[in-house]
CSV table of C-alpha atoms in Angstrom, one decimal:
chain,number,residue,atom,x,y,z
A,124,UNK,CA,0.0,0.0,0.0
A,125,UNK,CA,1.1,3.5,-0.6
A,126,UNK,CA,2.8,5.6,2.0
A,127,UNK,CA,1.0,8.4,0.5
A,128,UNK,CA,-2.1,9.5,1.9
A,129,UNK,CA,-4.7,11.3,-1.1
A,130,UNK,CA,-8.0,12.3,-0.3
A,131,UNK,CA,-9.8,9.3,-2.3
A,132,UNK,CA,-7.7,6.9,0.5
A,133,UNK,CA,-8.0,8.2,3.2
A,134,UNK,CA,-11.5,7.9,4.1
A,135,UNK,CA,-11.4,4.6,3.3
A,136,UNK,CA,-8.4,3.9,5.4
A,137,UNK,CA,-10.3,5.8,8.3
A,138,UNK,CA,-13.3,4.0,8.5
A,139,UNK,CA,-11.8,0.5,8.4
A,140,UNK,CA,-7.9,0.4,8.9
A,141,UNK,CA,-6.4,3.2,11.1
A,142,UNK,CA,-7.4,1.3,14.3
A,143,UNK,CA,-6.8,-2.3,13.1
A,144,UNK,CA,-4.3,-2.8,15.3
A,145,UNK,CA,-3.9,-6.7,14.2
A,146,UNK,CA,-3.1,-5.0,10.7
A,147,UNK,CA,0.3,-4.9,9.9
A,148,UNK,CA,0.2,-2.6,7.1
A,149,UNK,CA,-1.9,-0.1,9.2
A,150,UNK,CA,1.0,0.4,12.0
A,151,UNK,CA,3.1,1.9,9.2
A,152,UNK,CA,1.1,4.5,7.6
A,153,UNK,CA,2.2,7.7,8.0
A,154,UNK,CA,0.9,8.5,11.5
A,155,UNK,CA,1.8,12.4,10.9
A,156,UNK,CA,-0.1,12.5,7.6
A,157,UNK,CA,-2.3,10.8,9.3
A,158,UNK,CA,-2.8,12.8,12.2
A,159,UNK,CA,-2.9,16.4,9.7
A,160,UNK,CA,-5.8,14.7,7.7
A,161,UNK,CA,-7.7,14.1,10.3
A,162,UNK,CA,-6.9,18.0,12.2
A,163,UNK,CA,-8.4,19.2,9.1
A,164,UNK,CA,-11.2,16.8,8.2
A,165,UNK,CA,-12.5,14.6,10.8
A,166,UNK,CA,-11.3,16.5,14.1
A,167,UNK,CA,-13.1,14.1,16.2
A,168,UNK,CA,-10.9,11.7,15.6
A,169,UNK,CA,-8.0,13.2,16.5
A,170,UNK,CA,-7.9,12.3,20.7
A,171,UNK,CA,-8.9,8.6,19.6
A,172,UNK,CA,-6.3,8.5,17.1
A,173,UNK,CA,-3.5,9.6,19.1
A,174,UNK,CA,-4.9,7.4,22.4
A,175,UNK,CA,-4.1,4.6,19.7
A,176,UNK,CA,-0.8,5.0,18.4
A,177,UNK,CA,0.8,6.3,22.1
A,178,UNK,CA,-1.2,3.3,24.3
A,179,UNK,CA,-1.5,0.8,21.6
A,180,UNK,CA,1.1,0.8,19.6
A,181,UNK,CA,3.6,2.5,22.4
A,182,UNK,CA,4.6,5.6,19.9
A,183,UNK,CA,6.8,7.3,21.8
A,184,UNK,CA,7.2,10.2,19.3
A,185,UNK,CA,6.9,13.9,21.5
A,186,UNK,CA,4.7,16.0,18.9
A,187,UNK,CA,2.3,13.0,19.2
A,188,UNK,CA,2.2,13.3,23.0
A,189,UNK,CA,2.1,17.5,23.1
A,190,UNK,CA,-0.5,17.3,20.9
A,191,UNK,CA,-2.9,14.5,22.4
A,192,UNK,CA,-2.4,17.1,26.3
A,193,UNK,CA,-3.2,20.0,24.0
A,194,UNK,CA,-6.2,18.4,22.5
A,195,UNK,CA,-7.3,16.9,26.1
A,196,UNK,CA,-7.1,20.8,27.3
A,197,UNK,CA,-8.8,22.3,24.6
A,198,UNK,CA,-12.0,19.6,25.2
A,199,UNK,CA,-11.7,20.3,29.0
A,200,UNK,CA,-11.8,23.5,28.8
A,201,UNK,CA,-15.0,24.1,26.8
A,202,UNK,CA,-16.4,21.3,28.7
A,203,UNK,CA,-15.2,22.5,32.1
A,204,UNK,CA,-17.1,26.2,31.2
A,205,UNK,CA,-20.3,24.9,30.8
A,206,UNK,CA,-20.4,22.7,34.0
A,207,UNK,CA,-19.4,25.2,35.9
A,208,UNK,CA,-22.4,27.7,34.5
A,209,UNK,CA,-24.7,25.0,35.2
A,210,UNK,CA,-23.7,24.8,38.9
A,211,UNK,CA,-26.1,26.5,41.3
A,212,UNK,CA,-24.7,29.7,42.6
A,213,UNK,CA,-22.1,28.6,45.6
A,214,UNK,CA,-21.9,25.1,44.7
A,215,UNK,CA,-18.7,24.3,44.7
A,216,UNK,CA,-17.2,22.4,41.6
A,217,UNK,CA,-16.3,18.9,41.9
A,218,UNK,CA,-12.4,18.0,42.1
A,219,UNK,CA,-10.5,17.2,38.9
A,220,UNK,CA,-11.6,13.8,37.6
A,221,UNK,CA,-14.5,13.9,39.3
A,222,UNK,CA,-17.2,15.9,37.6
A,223,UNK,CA,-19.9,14.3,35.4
A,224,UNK,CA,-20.1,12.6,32.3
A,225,UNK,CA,-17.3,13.2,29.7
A,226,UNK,CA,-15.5,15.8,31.5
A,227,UNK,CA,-14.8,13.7,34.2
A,228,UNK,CA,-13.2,11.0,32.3
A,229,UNK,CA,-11.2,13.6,30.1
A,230,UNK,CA,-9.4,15.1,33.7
A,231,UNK,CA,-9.1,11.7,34.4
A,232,UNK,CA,-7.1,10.7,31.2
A,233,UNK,CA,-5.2,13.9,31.2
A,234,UNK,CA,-4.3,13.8,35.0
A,235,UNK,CA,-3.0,9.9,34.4
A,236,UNK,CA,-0.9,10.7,31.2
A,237,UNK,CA,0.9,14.0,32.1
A,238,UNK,CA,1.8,11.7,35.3
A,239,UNK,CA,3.3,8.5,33.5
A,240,UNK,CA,4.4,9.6,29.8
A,241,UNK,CA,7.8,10.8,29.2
A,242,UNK,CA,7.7,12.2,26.5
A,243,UNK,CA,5.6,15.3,26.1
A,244,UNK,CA,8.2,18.7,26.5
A,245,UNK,CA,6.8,19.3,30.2
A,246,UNK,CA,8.4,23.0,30.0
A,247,UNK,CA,6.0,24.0,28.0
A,248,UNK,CA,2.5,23.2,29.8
A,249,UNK,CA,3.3,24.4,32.7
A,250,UNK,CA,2.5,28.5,32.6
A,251,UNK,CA,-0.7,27.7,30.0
A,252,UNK,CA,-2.6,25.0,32.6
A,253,UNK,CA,-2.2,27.4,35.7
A,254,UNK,CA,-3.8,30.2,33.4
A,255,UNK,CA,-6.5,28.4,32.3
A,256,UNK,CA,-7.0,27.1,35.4
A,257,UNK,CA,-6.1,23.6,35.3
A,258,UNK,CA,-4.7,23.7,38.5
A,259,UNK,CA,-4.3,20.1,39.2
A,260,UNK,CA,-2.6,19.5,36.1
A,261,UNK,CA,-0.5,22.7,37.0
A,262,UNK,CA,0.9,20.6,39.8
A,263,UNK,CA,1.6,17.7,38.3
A,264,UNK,CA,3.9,19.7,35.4
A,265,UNK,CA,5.5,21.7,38.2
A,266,UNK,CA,5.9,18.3,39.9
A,267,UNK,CA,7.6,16.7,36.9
A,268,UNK,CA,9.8,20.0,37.0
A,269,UNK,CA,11.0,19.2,40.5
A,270,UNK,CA,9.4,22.5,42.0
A,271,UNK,CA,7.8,20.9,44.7
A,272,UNK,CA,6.9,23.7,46.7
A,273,UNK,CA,5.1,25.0,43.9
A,274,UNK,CA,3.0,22.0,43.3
A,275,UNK,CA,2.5,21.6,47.0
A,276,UNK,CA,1.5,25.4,46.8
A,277,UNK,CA,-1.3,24.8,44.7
A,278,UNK,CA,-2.4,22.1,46.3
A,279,UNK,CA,-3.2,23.3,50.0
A,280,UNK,CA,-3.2,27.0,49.1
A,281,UNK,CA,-5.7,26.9,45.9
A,282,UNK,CA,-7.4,23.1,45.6
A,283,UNK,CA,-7.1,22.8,49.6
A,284,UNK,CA,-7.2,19.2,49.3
A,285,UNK,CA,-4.5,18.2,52.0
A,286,UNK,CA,-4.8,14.2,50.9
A,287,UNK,CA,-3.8,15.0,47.8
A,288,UNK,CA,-0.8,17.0,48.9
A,289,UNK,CA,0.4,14.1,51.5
A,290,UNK,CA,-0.2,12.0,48.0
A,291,UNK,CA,1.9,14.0,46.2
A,292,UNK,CA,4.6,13.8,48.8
A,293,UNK,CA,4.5,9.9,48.7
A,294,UNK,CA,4.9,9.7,45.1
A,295,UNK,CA,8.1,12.0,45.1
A,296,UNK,CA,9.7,11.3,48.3
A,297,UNK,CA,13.3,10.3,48.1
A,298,UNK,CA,15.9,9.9,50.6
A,299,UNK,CA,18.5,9.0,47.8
A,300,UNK,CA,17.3,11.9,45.8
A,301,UNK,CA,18.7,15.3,46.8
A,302,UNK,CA,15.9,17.5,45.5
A,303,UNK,CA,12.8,15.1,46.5
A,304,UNK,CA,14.3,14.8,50.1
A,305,UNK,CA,12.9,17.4,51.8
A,306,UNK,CA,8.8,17.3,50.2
A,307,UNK,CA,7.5,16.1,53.2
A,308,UNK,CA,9.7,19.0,55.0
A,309,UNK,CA,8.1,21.7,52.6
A,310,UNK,CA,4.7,20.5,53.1
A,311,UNK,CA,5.1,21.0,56.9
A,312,UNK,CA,6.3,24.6,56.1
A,313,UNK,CA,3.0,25.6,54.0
A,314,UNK,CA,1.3,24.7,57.4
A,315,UNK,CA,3.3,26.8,59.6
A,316,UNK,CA,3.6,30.3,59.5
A,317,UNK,CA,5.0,32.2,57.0
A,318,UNK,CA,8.2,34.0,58.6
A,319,UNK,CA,7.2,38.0,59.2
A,320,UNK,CA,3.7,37.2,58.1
A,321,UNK,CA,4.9,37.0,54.2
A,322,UNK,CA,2.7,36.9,51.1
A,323,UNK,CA,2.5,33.4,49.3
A,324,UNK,CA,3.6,33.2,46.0
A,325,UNK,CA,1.1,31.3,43.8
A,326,UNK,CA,2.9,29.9,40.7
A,327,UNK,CA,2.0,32.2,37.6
A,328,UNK,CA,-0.6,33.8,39.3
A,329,UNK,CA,0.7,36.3,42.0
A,330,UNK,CA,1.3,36.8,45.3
A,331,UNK,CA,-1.9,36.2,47.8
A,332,UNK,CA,-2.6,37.2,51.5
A,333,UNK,CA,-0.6,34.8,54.1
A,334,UNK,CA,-2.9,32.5,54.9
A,335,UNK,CA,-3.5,31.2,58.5
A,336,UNK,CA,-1.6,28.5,59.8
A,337,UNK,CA,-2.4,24.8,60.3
A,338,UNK,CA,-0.8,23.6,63.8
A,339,UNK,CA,-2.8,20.5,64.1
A,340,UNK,CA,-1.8,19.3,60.2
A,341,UNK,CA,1.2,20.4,60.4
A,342,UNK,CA,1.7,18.3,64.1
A,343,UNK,CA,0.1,15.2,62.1
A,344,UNK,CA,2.4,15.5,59.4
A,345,UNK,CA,5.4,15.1,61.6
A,346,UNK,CA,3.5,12.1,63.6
A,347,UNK,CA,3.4,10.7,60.6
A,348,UNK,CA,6.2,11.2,58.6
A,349,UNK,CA,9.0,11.7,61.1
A,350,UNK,CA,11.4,9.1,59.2
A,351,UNK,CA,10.9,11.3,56.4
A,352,UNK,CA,11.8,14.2,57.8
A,353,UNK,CA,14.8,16.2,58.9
A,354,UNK,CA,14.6,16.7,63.0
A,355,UNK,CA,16.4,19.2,63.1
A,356,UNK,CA,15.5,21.2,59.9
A,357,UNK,CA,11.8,21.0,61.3
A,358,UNK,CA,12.3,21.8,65.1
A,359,UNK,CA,13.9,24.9,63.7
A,360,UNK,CA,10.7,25.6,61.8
A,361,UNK,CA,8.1,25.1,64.9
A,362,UNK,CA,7.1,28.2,66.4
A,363,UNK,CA,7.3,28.7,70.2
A,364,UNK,CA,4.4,28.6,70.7
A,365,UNK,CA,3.6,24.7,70.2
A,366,UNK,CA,3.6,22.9,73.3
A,367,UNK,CA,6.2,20.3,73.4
A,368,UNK,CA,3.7,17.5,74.4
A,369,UNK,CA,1.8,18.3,71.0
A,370,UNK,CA,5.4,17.0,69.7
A,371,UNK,CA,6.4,14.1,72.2
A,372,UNK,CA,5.5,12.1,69.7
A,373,UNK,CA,8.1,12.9,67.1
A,374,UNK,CA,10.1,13.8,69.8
A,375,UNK,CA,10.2,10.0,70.7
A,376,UNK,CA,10.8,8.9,67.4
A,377,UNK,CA,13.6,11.0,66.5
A,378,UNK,CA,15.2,10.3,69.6
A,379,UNK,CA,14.5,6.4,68.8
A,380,UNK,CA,15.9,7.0,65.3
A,381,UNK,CA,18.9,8.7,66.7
A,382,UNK,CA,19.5,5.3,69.5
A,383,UNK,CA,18.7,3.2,66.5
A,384,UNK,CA,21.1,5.0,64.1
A,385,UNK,CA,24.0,4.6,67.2
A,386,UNK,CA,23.0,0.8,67.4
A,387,UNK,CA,23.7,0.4,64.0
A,388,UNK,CA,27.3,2.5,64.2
A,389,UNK,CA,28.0,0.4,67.3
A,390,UNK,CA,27.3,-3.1,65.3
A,391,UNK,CA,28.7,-2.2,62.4
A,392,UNK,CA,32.0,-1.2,64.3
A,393,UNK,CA,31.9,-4.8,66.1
A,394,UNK,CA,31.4,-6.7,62.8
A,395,UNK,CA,34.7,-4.7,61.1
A,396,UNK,CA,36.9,-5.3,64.2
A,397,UNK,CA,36.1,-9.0,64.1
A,398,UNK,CA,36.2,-9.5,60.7
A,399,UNK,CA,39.8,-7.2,61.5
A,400,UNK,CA,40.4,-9.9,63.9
A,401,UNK,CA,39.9,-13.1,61.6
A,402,UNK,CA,42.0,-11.3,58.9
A,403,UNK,CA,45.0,-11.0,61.2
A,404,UNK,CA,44.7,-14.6,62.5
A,405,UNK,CA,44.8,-15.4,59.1
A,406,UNK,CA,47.2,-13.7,57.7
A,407,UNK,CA,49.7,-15.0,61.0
A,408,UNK,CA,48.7,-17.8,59.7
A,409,UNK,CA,50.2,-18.0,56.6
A,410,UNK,CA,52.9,-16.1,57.3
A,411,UNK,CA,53.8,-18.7,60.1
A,412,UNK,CA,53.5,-21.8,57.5
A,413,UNK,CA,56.7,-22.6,56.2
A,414,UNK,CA,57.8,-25.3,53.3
A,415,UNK,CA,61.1,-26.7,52.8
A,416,UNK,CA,61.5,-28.5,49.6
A,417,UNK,CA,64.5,-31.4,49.3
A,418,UNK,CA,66.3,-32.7,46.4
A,419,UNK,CA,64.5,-35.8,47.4
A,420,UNK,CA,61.0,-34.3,46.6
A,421,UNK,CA,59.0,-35.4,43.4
A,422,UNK,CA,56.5,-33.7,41.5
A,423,UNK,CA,53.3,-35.6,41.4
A,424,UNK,CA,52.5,-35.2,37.7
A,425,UNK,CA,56.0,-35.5,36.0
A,426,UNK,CA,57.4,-37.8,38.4
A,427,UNK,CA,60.8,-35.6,38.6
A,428,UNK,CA,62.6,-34.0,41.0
A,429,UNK,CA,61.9,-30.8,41.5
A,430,UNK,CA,65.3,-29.6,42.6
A,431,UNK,CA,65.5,-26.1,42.1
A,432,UNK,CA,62.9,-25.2,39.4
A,433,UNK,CA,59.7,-23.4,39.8
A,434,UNK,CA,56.8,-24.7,42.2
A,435,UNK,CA,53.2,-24.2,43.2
A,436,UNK,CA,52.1,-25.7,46.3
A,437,UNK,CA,48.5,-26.9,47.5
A,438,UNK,CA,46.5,-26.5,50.1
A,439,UNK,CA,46.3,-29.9,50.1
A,440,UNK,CA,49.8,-30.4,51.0
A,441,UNK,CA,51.0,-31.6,47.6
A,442,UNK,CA,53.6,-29.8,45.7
A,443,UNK,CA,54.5,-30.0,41.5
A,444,UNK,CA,56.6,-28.0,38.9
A,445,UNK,CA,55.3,-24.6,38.3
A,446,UNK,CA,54.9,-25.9,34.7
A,447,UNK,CA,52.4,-29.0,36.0
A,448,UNK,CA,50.3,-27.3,38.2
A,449,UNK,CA,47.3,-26.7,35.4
A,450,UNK,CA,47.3,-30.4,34.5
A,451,UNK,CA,47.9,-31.1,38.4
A,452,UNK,CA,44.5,-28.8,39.1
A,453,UNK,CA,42.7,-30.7,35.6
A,454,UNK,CA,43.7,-34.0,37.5
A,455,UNK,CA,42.5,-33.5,41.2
């Protein structure tokens, strides 16, 4: 089949061929021809087509994947402004993924891919989603950019959904990772207060009013994360104003991890000095063995003496010419 795609084809090939995926033939069509035609003819088509070649057919091809999150927004978008005129006035809007009927399942898509792919230019999505208001998606491009705060920003500051925040910490925390260390740090930071009563900078949108702090999440965030967590970077944060019995409990545990952490020193000093030990017996060992060789000695394989010529010696006790020893080790 042609590589060419004409008018009088296409169709054709639309209706029965572009999503056989058992077909061969229909994986090697021109998937950027393919993709204009249908921009310009059949528009419709263009989220299904794209869904197919990137989940199918595993194309891994970055305009394919900019263009499938640009075409998700654009649907959201129109879709997202008319369920939120037909809310009643000071209902609040369901969260991202959640609304009704095809909008839903669009957030739902979008939110999933800009997590896993790899291969859309994340750089570039990042200013248009918080402008348009796609503030979950915001986070999860800000996220991808390693601007944590950011993302963790948007999440308790604008969305206000705290379980997705502590979510987004557990998907990026990192001890081995320098710049994902500290997210569970950061999150306990947007609950405290701001030092000198500072303005919090939203990403791309401005600055907004400090808002008022969170002792008790901030408290359950280092009961529950305190292995996650610097001690001493987050006692330096607490105000003085917490009790310490709302701490005792991450007091306790960073005081446990700190015996814990000594055990482990302690152990791992008694293993190395008697493994230290066992060396040096060995090694007075061998360096106490000694082998005297006579003119009356024979090598095992040759049957000759071995005088003064080369030897290798055993540790089963037997000694040959330097020049037998592989056929002695072949033998034995």
């Amino acid at each position: 089949m042609s590589q060419e795609l004409s008018n009088s084809t296409v169709p054709f090939q639309l209706k029965n061929m572009i999503f056989a995926e058992d077909l061969a033939e229909t994986e090697h069509l021109p998937r950027q021809q393919v993709l204009t035609y249908l921009s310009e003819t059949e528009p419709d088509l263009v989220i299904p087509y794209l869904e197919f070649i990137i989940h199918r057919w595993d194309d891994e091809t970055p305009i394919f994947h900019n263009t499938l999150v640009n075409k998700y927004c654009e649907k959201i978008l129109i879709l997202l402004t008319d369920y939120r005129n037909s809310l009643p006035e000071g209902h609040p809007p369901a969260p991202a993924g959640q609304e009704p009927g095809e909008l839903g399942e669009l957030r739902t898509k979008l939110l999933i891919f800009l997590e896993n792919s790899k291969y859309y230019t994340v750089e570039r999505f990042a200013t248009y989603m918080m402008n348009k208001g796609l503030y979950d998606e915001g986070a999860i491009v800000l996220g991808r950019l390693g601007r944590h705060e950011d993302a963790l920003t948007i999440y308790i500051h604008i969305l206000q959904n705290y379980a997705k925040a502590e979510n987004y910490c557990r998907k990026n925390y990192s001890k081995d990772k320098p710049g994902n260390q500290d997210v569970y740090l950061t999150l306990l930071k947007l609950y405290l207060p701001s030092p000198e009563n500072q303005k919090v900078n939203i990403p791309f949108i401005g600055y907004i009013p400090p808002p008022e702090p969170d002792i008790e999440r901030a408290i359950n965030i280092l009961k529950q994360y305190a292995d996650e967590i610097d001690s001493f970077k987050a006692l330096s944060l607490l105000p003085s104003v917490i009790p310490v019995s709302d701490v005792k409990d991450f007091l306790e545990c960073v005081l446990h991890n700190i015996q814990a952490r000594k055990y482990d020193v302690q152990l791992r000093k008694s293993l190395l000095y008697a493994e230290h030990l066992q060396v040096q017996a060995k090694s007075i060992h061998f360096h106490s063995y000694k082998l005297i060789v006579t003119d009356l000695d024979m090598c095992r394989v040759c049957q000759k003496r071995i005088g003064k010529s080369a030897f290798a010696h055993f540790p089963t006790g037997v000694t040959v010419h330097y020049s037998c020893k592989d056929q002695y080790a072949l033998e034995s």
